[in-house]
Coordinates of C-alpha atoms and ligand atoms in Angstrom, one line a residue:
M1 CA 12.7 -23.5 10.6
T2 CA 13.4 -20.1 12.4
L3 CA 15.0 -17.8 10.0
H4 CA 17.6 -15.2 11.3
R5 CA 17.9 -11.9 9.3
K6 CA 20.2 -9.0 9.6
N7 CA 20.0 -5.4 8.2
L8 CA 22.0 -4.6 5.2
I9 CA 24.1 -1.3 5.7
D10 CA 26.6 -0.2 3.2
G11 CA 26.6 -3.7 1.6
E12 CA 27.1 -5.7 4.8
W13 CA 24.7 -7.8 6.6
L14 CA 24.9 -6.4 10.3
G15 CA 23.0 -6.4 13.5
E16 CA 21.9 -8.5 16.5
V17 CA 19.1 -10.7 15.5
G18 CA 16.3 -11.1 18.2
S19 CA 12.9 -9.4 17.3
R20 CA 10.6 -12.2 16.6
N21 CA 8.0 -12.4 13.9
I22 CA 4.9 -14.5 14.4
N23 CA 2.4 -16.1 11.8
P24 CA -1.1 -14.7 12.6
S25 CA -2.7 -18.0 11.3
N26 CA -0.8 -20.0 14.1
T27 CA 0.8 -17.9 16.9
N28 CA 3.0 -21.0 18.0
D29 CA 4.7 -20.5 14.4
V30 CA 7.7 -18.2 14.7
V31 CA 8.7 -17.1 11.1
G32 CA 11.9 -15.8 12.1
E33 CA 14.2 -13.5 14.3
Y34 CA 15.2 -10.2 12.7
A35 CA 17.5 -7.4 13.5
S36 CA 15.9 -4.4 15.4
A37 CA 18.3 -1.3 14.5
G38 CA 18.9 1.6 16.9
P39 CA 19.4 5.2 15.8
E40 CA 23.1 4.7 15.2
E41 CA 22.6 2.1 12.6
A42 CA 20.0 4.3 10.9
K43 CA 22.5 7.0 10.7
Q44 CA 25.3 4.5 9.3
A45 CA 22.6 3.6 6.6
I46 CA 21.9 7.2 5.6
A47 CA 25.7 8.1 5.4
A48 CA 26.3 4.9 3.3
A49 CA 23.3 6.0 1.0
K50 CA 24.7 9.5 0.8
A51 CA 28.2 8.2 -0.1
A52 CA 26.8 5.8 -2.8
F53 CA 24.8 8.5 -4.4
P54 CA 27.2 10.3 -6.8
A55 CA 28.3 7.1 -8.4
W56 CA 25.1 5.5 -8.7
S57 CA 23.3 8.6 -10.0
R58 CA 25.9 8.7 -12.8
S59 CA 25.8 4.9 -13.4
G60 CA 25.1 3.7 -17.1
L61 CA 21.4 2.9 -17.7
L62 CA 22.3 -0.7 -18.6
A63 CA 23.6 -1.2 -15.0
R64 CA 20.3 -0.1 -13.6
H65 CA 18.3 -1.9 -16.1
A66 CA 20.3 -5.0 -15.5
V67 CA 19.6 -4.9 -11.6
L68 CA 15.8 -4.3 -11.8
K69 CA 15.4 -7.0 -14.7
K70 CA 17.3 -9.6 -12.9
T71 CA 15.3 -8.9 -9.5
S72 CA 12.0 -9.1 -11.6
D73 CA 13.1 -12.4 -13.0
E74 CA 14.1 -13.9 -9.6
I75 CA 10.8 -12.7 -8.0
M76 CA 8.9 -14.3 -10.7
A77 CA 10.9 -17.5 -10.6
R78 CA 10.2 -17.7 -6.8
K79 CA 6.7 -16.5 -6.8
D80 CA 5.0 -19.5 -5.1
E81 CA 7.8 -19.6 -2.5
I82 CA 7.8 -15.8 -1.7
G83 CA 4.1 -15.6 -1.7
R84 CA 3.7 -18.3 0.6
S85 CA 6.2 -16.7 3.1
L86 CA 4.2 -13.6 2.6
A87 CA 0.9 -15.2 3.4
R88 CA 2.7 -16.8 6.5
E89 CA 3.7 -13.6 8.1
E90 CA 1.0 -11.2 7.0
G91 CA -1.9 -13.6 7.0
K92 CA -3.3 -13.0 3.3
T93 CA -4.4 -16.1 1.5
L94 CA -2.0 -18.0 -0.5
A95 CA -3.7 -16.5 -3.6
E96 CA -3.3 -13.0 -2.5
G97 CA 0.3 -13.8 -1.5
V98 CA 1.4 -15.2 -4.8
G99 CA -0.9 -12.4 -6.7
E100 CA 1.1 -9.9 -4.9
T101 CA 4.4 -11.3 -5.5
I102 CA 3.7 -11.4 -9.2
R103 CA 2.7 -7.8 -9.0
A104 CA 6.0 -7.0 -7.5
A105 CA 8.0 -8.8 -10.3
Q106 CA 5.7 -6.8 -12.8
I107 CA 6.7 -3.4 -11.0
F108 CA 10.6 -4.2 -11.3
D109 CA 9.9 -5.1 -15.0
F110 CA 8.1 -2.0 -15.9
F111 CA 10.8 0.2 -14.0
A112 CA 13.6 -1.8 -15.6
G113 CA 12.1 -0.6 -19.0
E114 CA 11.7 2.9 -17.8
T115 CA 15.5 3.2 -17.2
L116 CA 16.0 3.1 -20.9
R117 CA 13.1 5.5 -21.6
L118 CA 14.4 8.5 -19.7
S119 CA 13.8 11.6 -21.8
G120 CA 14.5 15.5 -21.5
E121 CA 13.4 18.5 -23.6
M122 CA 15.5 20.8 -25.6
V123 CA 14.1 24.2 -26.6
P124 CA 15.4 27.4 -28.1
S125 CA 16.1 30.3 -25.6
V126 CA 14.2 33.6 -26.1
R127 CA 17.7 34.9 -26.6
P128 CA 19.2 34.2 -30.0
G129 CA 22.0 31.7 -30.0
V130 CA 21.1 30.1 -26.5
G131 CA 19.7 26.6 -26.1
V132 CA 17.7 25.3 -23.3
E133 CA 17.8 21.7 -22.0
M134 CA 15.4 20.1 -19.5
T135 CA 16.5 17.1 -17.9
R136 CA 15.6 15.1 -14.8
E137 CA 18.1 14.0 -12.2
G138 CA 17.8 11.6 -9.0
V139 CA 16.8 13.5 -5.8
G140 CA 19.5 11.8 -3.7
V141 CA 18.9 9.8 -0.5
V142 CA 15.3 8.6 -0.4
G143 CA 14.0 7.3 2.8
I144 CA 11.3 4.6 2.1
I145 CA 8.8 3.8 5.1
T146 CA 6.3 1.2 4.4
P147 CA 3.2 -0.4 6.2
W148 CA 2.3 -4.1 6.9
N149 CA -0.5 -4.7 4.7
F150 CA 1.3 -5.0 1.1
P151 CA 4.7 -6.3 2.3
I152 CA 6.4 -6.9 -1.0
A153 CA 4.2 -4.8 -3.5
I154 CA 4.6 -1.5 -1.6
P155 CA 8.3 -1.7 -1.1
A156 CA 8.5 -2.8 -4.9
W157 CA 6.5 0.2 -6.0
K158 CA 8.7 2.7 -4.3
I159 CA 12.1 1.0 -4.5
A160 CA 12.0 0.2 -8.2
P161 CA 11.5 3.9 -9.5
A162 CA 13.8 5.2 -6.9
L163 CA 16.8 3.0 -8.5
A164 CA 15.6 3.5 -11.9
Y165 CA 15.9 7.3 -11.5
G166 CA 19.4 6.9 -9.8
N167 CA 18.6 7.5 -6.2
T168 CA 20.0 5.5 -3.3
I169 CA 17.6 4.3 -0.6
V170 CA 17.2 3.7 3.3
F171 CA 14.3 1.4 3.5
K172 CA 12.5 0.9 6.8
P173 CA 9.8 -1.8 6.6
A174 CA 7.0 -2.4 9.0
E175 CA 7.7 -4.2 12.2
L176 CA 5.2 -7.0 11.4
V177 CA 6.5 -8.1 8.0
P178 CA 10.3 -7.9 7.9
E179 CA 10.7 -11.3 5.9
S180 CA 9.3 -9.8 2.6
A181 CA 11.3 -6.8 3.1
W182 CA 14.4 -8.9 3.8
T183 CA 13.7 -11.0 0.9
I184 CA 13.2 -8.2 -1.7
V185 CA 16.4 -6.4 -0.3
D186 CA 18.5 -9.8 -0.6
I187 CA 17.4 -10.4 -4.3
L188 CA 18.3 -6.6 -5.4
H189 CA 21.7 -7.1 -3.3
R190 CA 22.7 -10.2 -5.1
A191 CA 21.3 -8.8 -8.4
G192 CA 24.4 -6.5 -8.4
L193 CA 23.6 -3.3 -6.6
P194 CA 26.9 -1.4 -5.4
K195 CA 27.3 -1.2 -1.9
G196 CA 25.3 1.6 0.0
V197 CA 22.8 2.1 -2.9
L198 CA 20.2 0.2 -0.8
N199 CA 20.2 0.0 2.7
L200 CA 17.7 -2.1 4.9
V201 CA 17.0 -0.9 8.4
M202 CA 14.5 -3.2 10.2
G203 CA 13.2 -1.7 13.6
K204 CA 10.9 0.3 15.4
G205 CA 9.0 3.2 13.6
S206 CA 9.7 5.4 16.7
V207 CA 13.4 4.7 16.6
V208 CA 14.4 3.9 13.0
G209 CA 11.8 5.9 11.2
Q210 CA 12.0 8.9 13.7
A211 CA 16.0 8.9 12.9
M212 CA 15.3 9.1 9.1
L213 CA 12.8 11.8 9.8
D214 CA 15.3 13.7 11.8
S215 CA 18.2 13.3 9.4
P216 CA 19.1 16.4 7.2
D217 CA 20.8 13.9 4.8
V218 CA 17.5 12.2 3.9
N219 CA 16.5 14.3 0.6
A220 CA 13.1 12.7 0.1
I221 CA 10.7 10.5 1.9
S222 CA 8.2 8.2 0.4
F223 CA 5.7 7.0 3.2
T224 CA 2.7 4.8 3.2
G225 CA 1.0 4.2 6.6
S226 CA -1.6 5.7 8.9
V227 CA -2.7 9.3 8.8
G228 CA -1.1 9.8 12.3
T229 CA 2.3 8.8 11.3
G230 CA 2.0 10.5 7.9
K231 CA 1.5 13.9 9.6
R232 CA 4.8 13.4 11.6
V233 CA 6.6 12.6 8.3
A234 CA 5.1 15.7 6.9
A235 CA 6.1 17.9 9.7
A236 CA 9.5 16.8 9.9
S237 CA 10.1 17.0 6.1
V238 CA 8.9 20.7 6.0
E239 CA 11.4 21.3 9.0
H240 CA 14.1 19.9 6.7
M241 CA 12.8 21.4 3.5
R242 CA 12.8 17.9 1.9
K243 CA 10.5 16.3 -0.5
F244 CA 7.9 14.0 0.8
Q245 CA 5.0 12.0 -0.5
L246 CA 2.3 10.4 1.6
E247 CA 0.0 7.5 1.1
M248 CA -2.4 7.1 3.9
G249 CA -5.8 5.9 5.0
G250 CA -9.2 5.4 3.3
K251 CA -13.0 5.2 3.9
N252 CA -13.8 4.2 0.4
P253 CA -17.6 4.3 -0.8
L254 CA -19.0 1.7 -3.0
V255 CA -22.3 3.0 -4.5
V256 CA -25.0 0.4 -5.6
L257 CA -27.8 1.9 -7.6
D258 CA -31.2 0.5 -8.3
D259 CA -30.1 -0.4 -12.0
A260 CA -27.1 -2.3 -10.9
D261 CA -26.5 -5.9 -12.1
L262 CA -26.9 -7.6 -8.6
A263 CA -24.3 -10.2 -9.0
V264 CA -21.7 -7.6 -10.1
A265 CA -22.6 -5.5 -7.1
V266 CA -22.2 -8.4 -4.7
D267 CA -18.9 -9.5 -6.0
C268 CA -17.6 -5.8 -5.8
A269 CA -18.8 -5.4 -2.3
V270 CA -17.4 -8.9 -1.0
N271 CA -14.1 -8.5 -2.8
G272 CA -13.4 -4.9 -2.0
A273 CA -14.8 -5.0 1.8
Y274 CA -13.6 -8.2 3.0
F275 CA -10.7 -9.8 0.7
S276 CA -7.4 -9.4 2.2
T277 CA -9.3 -9.4 5.4
G278 CA -10.4 -6.0 4.7
Q279 CA -6.8 -4.7 5.5
R280 CA -6.4 -2.6 2.3
C281 CA -6.3 1.3 2.1
T282 CA -8.5 0.8 -0.9
A283 CA -11.1 -1.4 0.9
S284 CA -14.9 -0.4 0.3
S285 CA -15.9 -0.1 3.9
R286 CA -18.8 2.2 3.2
L287 CA -21.4 0.3 1.0
I288 CA -24.0 3.1 -0.4
V289 CA -27.1 1.4 -1.6
T290 CA -30.4 3.0 -3.1
D291 CA -33.8 1.9 -1.7
G292 CA -35.1 -0.1 -4.7
I293 CA -32.1 -2.7 -4.5
H294 CA -31.2 -2.4 -0.9
D295 CA -33.0 -5.4 0.6
R296 CA -31.8 -7.8 -2.2
F297 CA -28.4 -6.7 -2.1
V298 CA -28.1 -7.1 1.7
D299 CA -29.6 -10.6 1.5
A300 CA -27.2 -11.7 -1.5
V301 CA -24.2 -10.2 0.4
K302 CA -25.0 -12.2 3.6
E303 CA -25.5 -15.2 1.4
R304 CA -22.1 -14.8 -0.1
L305 CA -20.5 -14.1 3.6
H306 CA -22.0 -17.4 4.8
K307 CA -20.1 -19.3 2.3
L308 CA -17.0 -17.6 2.8
V309 CA -14.0 -20.0 4.0
I310 CA -12.1 -18.1 6.8
G311 CA -9.0 -19.8 8.2
D312 CA -5.3 -20.6 8.0
A313 CA -3.8 -18.4 5.3
L314 CA -1.8 -21.3 4.0
D315 CA -4.5 -23.6 3.5
A316 CA -5.4 -23.5 -0.3
K317 CA -9.1 -23.5 0.4
T318 CA -9.0 -20.5 2.5
Q319 CA -10.7 -17.2 1.0
I320 CA -10.3 -15.0 4.1
G321 CA -7.1 -15.1 6.3
P322 CA -6.7 -14.0 9.8
V323 CA -6.2 -10.3 10.9
V324 CA -2.7 -9.5 11.2
D325 CA -2.3 -9.2 14.9
Q326 CA -3.7 -8.9 18.3
T327 CA -3.6 -5.0 18.3
Q328 CA -5.5 -4.9 14.8
L329 CA -8.1 -7.6 16.1
K330 CA -8.9 -5.5 19.0
Q331 CA -9.3 -2.3 16.9
D332 CA -11.7 -4.2 14.8
E333 CA -13.7 -5.7 17.7
D334 CA -13.8 -2.3 19.3
Y335 CA -15.2 -0.7 16.2
I336 CA -17.8 -3.5 15.8
A337 CA -18.9 -2.6 19.5
I338 CA -18.9 1.1 18.6
G339 CA -21.1 0.3 15.6
R340 CA -23.5 -1.4 17.7
Q341 CA -23.4 1.2 20.3
E342 CA -24.2 3.9 17.8
G343 CA -27.3 2.0 16.7
A344 CA -26.3 0.3 13.5
E345 CA -27.6 -3.3 13.3
L346 CA -25.1 -6.1 13.0
A347 CA -26.5 -8.0 10.1
F348 CA -23.7 -10.5 9.8
G349 CA -20.4 -11.9 11.5
G350 CA -18.4 -9.9 13.8
D351 CA -17.4 -12.8 16.1
R352 CA -13.9 -14.2 16.8
L353 CA -13.6 -17.6 15.1
E354 CA -11.8 -20.9 16.6
R355 CA -9.6 -22.9 14.2
G356 CA -7.4 -25.8 14.4
T357 CA -4.4 -23.4 15.3
P358 CA -4.4 -20.4 17.8
G359 CA -4.7 -17.4 15.3
F360 CA -6.4 -14.0 15.0
Y361 CA -9.5 -15.3 13.2
L362 CA -12.6 -12.9 12.9
Q363 CA -16.0 -13.5 11.1
P364 CA -16.5 -10.5 8.6
A365 CA -19.0 -8.0 10.0
L366 CA -21.6 -6.3 8.0
F367 CA -23.7 -3.6 9.4
V368 CA -27.0 -2.2 8.0
G369 CA -29.0 0.5 9.3
S370 CA -25.9 2.8 9.7
T371 CA -25.7 6.6 8.8
N372 CA -22.7 8.3 7.5
A373 CA -22.3 10.4 10.5
M374 CA -21.5 7.3 12.6
R375 CA -17.8 6.8 13.6
I376 CA -17.8 3.3 11.8
S377 CA -18.6 5.4 8.5
R378 CA -16.0 8.2 9.1
E379 CA -12.9 6.5 10.6
E380 CA -10.8 3.6 8.9
I381 CA -11.1 0.5 10.7
F382 CA -8.8 -1.5 8.5
G383 CA -10.6 -4.9 9.1
P384 CA -13.2 -7.0 7.7
V385 CA -15.9 -4.8 8.7
A386 CA -18.2 -2.6 6.4
N387 CA -21.5 -0.9 6.8
V388 CA -24.5 -0.3 4.6
I389 CA -26.0 3.1 4.2
R390 CA -29.4 3.3 2.6
V391 CA -30.0 6.2 0.3
K392 CA -33.0 7.4 -1.9
D393 CA -31.3 8.0 -4.9
Y394 CA -28.1 8.7 -7.0
D395 CA -27.7 12.3 -6.1
E396 CA -27.9 11.5 -2.3
A397 CA -25.6 8.4 -2.9
L398 CA -23.0 10.9 -4.5
A399 CA -23.3 13.4 -1.8
V400 CA -22.8 10.6 1.0
A401 CA -19.9 9.2 -1.0
N402 CA -18.0 12.6 -1.0
D403 CA -19.0 13.3 2.5
T404 CA -15.5 11.8 4.2
P405 CA -12.3 13.3 5.0
F406 CA -10.7 10.6 2.9
G407 CA -10.5 10.4 -1.0
L408 CA -8.5 7.4 -2.0
T409 CA -10.9 5.2 -4.2
S410 CA -14.4 5.0 -4.9
G411 CA -16.9 2.8 -6.9
I412 CA -20.3 2.6 -8.5
C413 CA -22.3 -0.4 -9.6
T414 CA -24.8 0.7 -12.3
T415 CA -25.9 -0.1 -15.8
S416 CA -26.7 3.8 -16.5
L417 CA -23.9 5.4 -18.6
K418 CA -25.1 8.8 -17.3
H419 CA -24.8 7.8 -13.7
A420 CA -21.3 6.1 -14.3
T421 CA -20.1 9.0 -16.4
H422 CA -21.3 11.6 -13.7
F423 CA -19.8 9.5 -10.9
K424 CA -16.4 9.3 -12.6
R425 CA -16.5 13.2 -12.9
N426 CA -17.8 14.1 -9.5
S427 CA -16.4 11.4 -7.2
E428 CA -13.6 13.2 -5.0
A429 CA -11.3 10.4 -5.1
G430 CA -7.9 9.8 -6.7
M431 CA -9.2 6.5 -8.4
V432 CA -12.7 5.6 -9.3
M433 CA -14.2 2.2 -10.5
V434 CA -17.2 1.6 -12.4
N435 CA -18.5 -1.9 -11.9
L436 CA -15.2 -3.2 -10.3
P437 CA -14.1 -3.4 -6.7
T438 CA -12.5 -0.4 -5.3
A439 CA -9.5 -2.4 -4.5
G440 CA -7.5 -4.0 -7.3
V441 CA -5.5 -1.6 -9.5
D442 CA -3.0 -1.9 -12.2
F443 CA 0.7 -1.6 -11.7
H444 CA 1.5 0.7 -14.8
V445 CA -0.9 3.6 -13.9
P446 CA -0.8 6.2 -11.4
F447 CA -2.1 5.4 -7.8
G448 CA -3.1 7.8 -5.3
G449 CA -5.8 9.8 -3.6
R450 CA -7.1 13.1 -2.5
K451 CA -8.0 14.9 0.6
G452 CA -6.8 13.2 3.9
S453 CA -5.8 10.1 2.0
S454 CA -2.8 11.3 -0.1
Y455 CA -0.2 14.2 -0.2
G456 CA 2.2 14.8 -3.1
P457 CA 2.9 13.3 -6.3
R458 CA 1.3 9.9 -7.5
E459 CA 3.0 6.7 -7.1
Q460 CA 3.4 4.1 -9.9
G461 CA 3.6 4.0 -13.6
R462 CA 5.3 6.7 -15.4
Y463 CA 4.0 9.2 -12.8
A464 CA 6.3 8.0 -10.2
M465 CA 9.1 10.0 -12.1
E466 CA 7.5 13.2 -10.5
F467 CA 8.6 12.2 -7.1
Y468 CA 11.8 10.4 -7.7
T469 CA 13.3 13.0 -10.0
T470 CA 14.1 16.8 -9.8
V471 CA 14.2 18.9 -12.9
K472 CA 17.2 20.8 -14.3
T473 CA 17.0 23.8 -16.7
A474 CA 20.3 24.1 -18.3
Y475 CA 21.2 27.1 -20.7
T476 CA 24.2 27.1 -23.4
F477 CA 25.6 29.9 -25.5
A478 CA 28.0 28.4 -28.0
G479 CA 29.1 31.7 -29.3
Ligands
NAD501 P1 1.7 3.0 10.6 O1 1.5 4.5 10.3 O2 1.6 2.6 11.9 O3 3.1 2.5 10.2 C1 3.7 2.8 8.9 C2 5.2 2.9 8.8 O4 5.5 3.9 9.7 C3 5.9 1.6 9.7 O5 6.9 1.3 8.9 C4 6.1 2.1 10.9 O6 7.2 1.6 11.6 C5 6.5 3.6 10.4 N1 6.6 4.5 11.6 C6 5.7 4.5 13.0 N2 6.1 5.6 13.5 C7 7.0 6.4 13.0 C8 7.7 7.5 13.2 N3 7.7 8.2 14.4 N4 8.5 8.1 12.4 C9 8.9 7.3 11.1 N5 8.1 6.2 10.9 C10 7.4 5.6 11.8 O7 0.9 2.3 9.5 P2 0.4 0.7 9.4 O8 -0.4 0.2 10.5 O9 1.8 -0.1 9.2 O10 -0.2 0.6 8.2 C11 -1.7 0.8 8.0 C12 -2.1 2.0 7.4 O11 -1.5 2.1 6.0 C13 -3.7 2.2 7.2 O12 -3.9 3.6 7.7 C14 -3.7 2.1 5.7 O13 -4.8 2.7 5.2 C15 -2.4 2.7 5.1 N6 -2.1 2.1 3.9 C16 -2.3 3.2 2.9 C17 -2.0 2.7 1.5 C18 -2.2 3.8 0.5 O14 -1.6 3.8 -0.6 N7 -3.0 4.9 0.7 C19 -1.7 1.5 1.3 C20 -1.5 0.7 2.1 C21 -1.7 1.0 3.7

């Protein structure tokens, strides 16, 4: 069945439906047809969000709590159906799709609770008889621009705090995953959001996204995506003196030391580098391995890669789904060619795979004999491709791990308390993992990176308040 989905603007489902969404596991399967907005619709959505802000920002806490809680409950009740639909449009496995859907439900539940925990401070003034209150208020109209690789969790972790703290929203999802975006908006709309509070504007980044960047009425933008687009968001936001937050790429290191538990290290590497088809900003694409364990580690990773089931995302046996689309597949293959030209040895995989249906199937690729100066070590590939960099000891491993323009996550596999502790303190990343994959984080704690990976306040958990509110300091002299 082909779905037909419109945009939500000022509480009405609007727009001509025509843009097709294809299943990457089976390109003959059209998931649905979607509205693709022009700049005028983006402007209407921004105007609707602006008009809705005064009432929503002063709405009772219980009204906000009810919408977020109802949304969480419905997502959880429909987790299998929504997770399957996510897997169908993005290509991650059923288990990954359902897991991501559960996470979205947990995020809405968390922020439902946060609406009832808003607090401020009251302090005496330095002037006798004067009181000072510090409170937080919503920022206004928030533009939310999201990528395709977490089609429901990333929108959830931006929309839930934006609403909880009294903001109104114009939401522009990635073109490749409109169904997940539509589903989450439909649930929120039916949960009782007043018209104009949440607007969905599906369409091209260069059209809808750009209209949001160019509008003086968008007070804040939360963006997740590539570095190139992030820089455009930053430049336009500075021009309009608006708040902005960027979550971008990664080239995350996983260090494996001689004293590591080999089984743990292999689990961390295979999960971190290849699950979700390597299409995670937190993927560990650089495996930095000390001499003494190098050969055993490489052999064990290759053995695991041989056993991985790569196939249709909707087949319950599949462990690695297809690449998301033809463009990303070409990028992955181009980088595999670049790695070979640079002199790295392709120790496993890298070939296109044929399956029962036409899809973008790629065998996970593992390079060895690579250096940290190679392009495959420095540039984000965003596919199931990782390279091993051999180092002599912990000190060299740490130096190589930090020698990158990015700083999202990092990991170390070791049984040494000393090295684990030193790494946590000295790794130049926003999130550090010890004996855990670099990908896979909790929803109730801050998420974000350093250097070229992130800009602005952290997302998720209570730290989300920093971006989605602005502080007011009020003085009272009661006589
Ligand atoms: P992308 O930058 O191409 O697109 C992201 C969003 O920006 C999309 O909605 C797109 O339509 C929109 N956009 C494109 N041009 C625009 C413009 N001119 N103005 C406004 N919006 C515009 O990124 P992508 O390919 O969808 O996602 C992959 C990237 O996302 C990778 O680099 C990955 O590392 C990153 N990512 C980062 C995190 C994180 O939290 N750090 C999480 C997931 C993905």
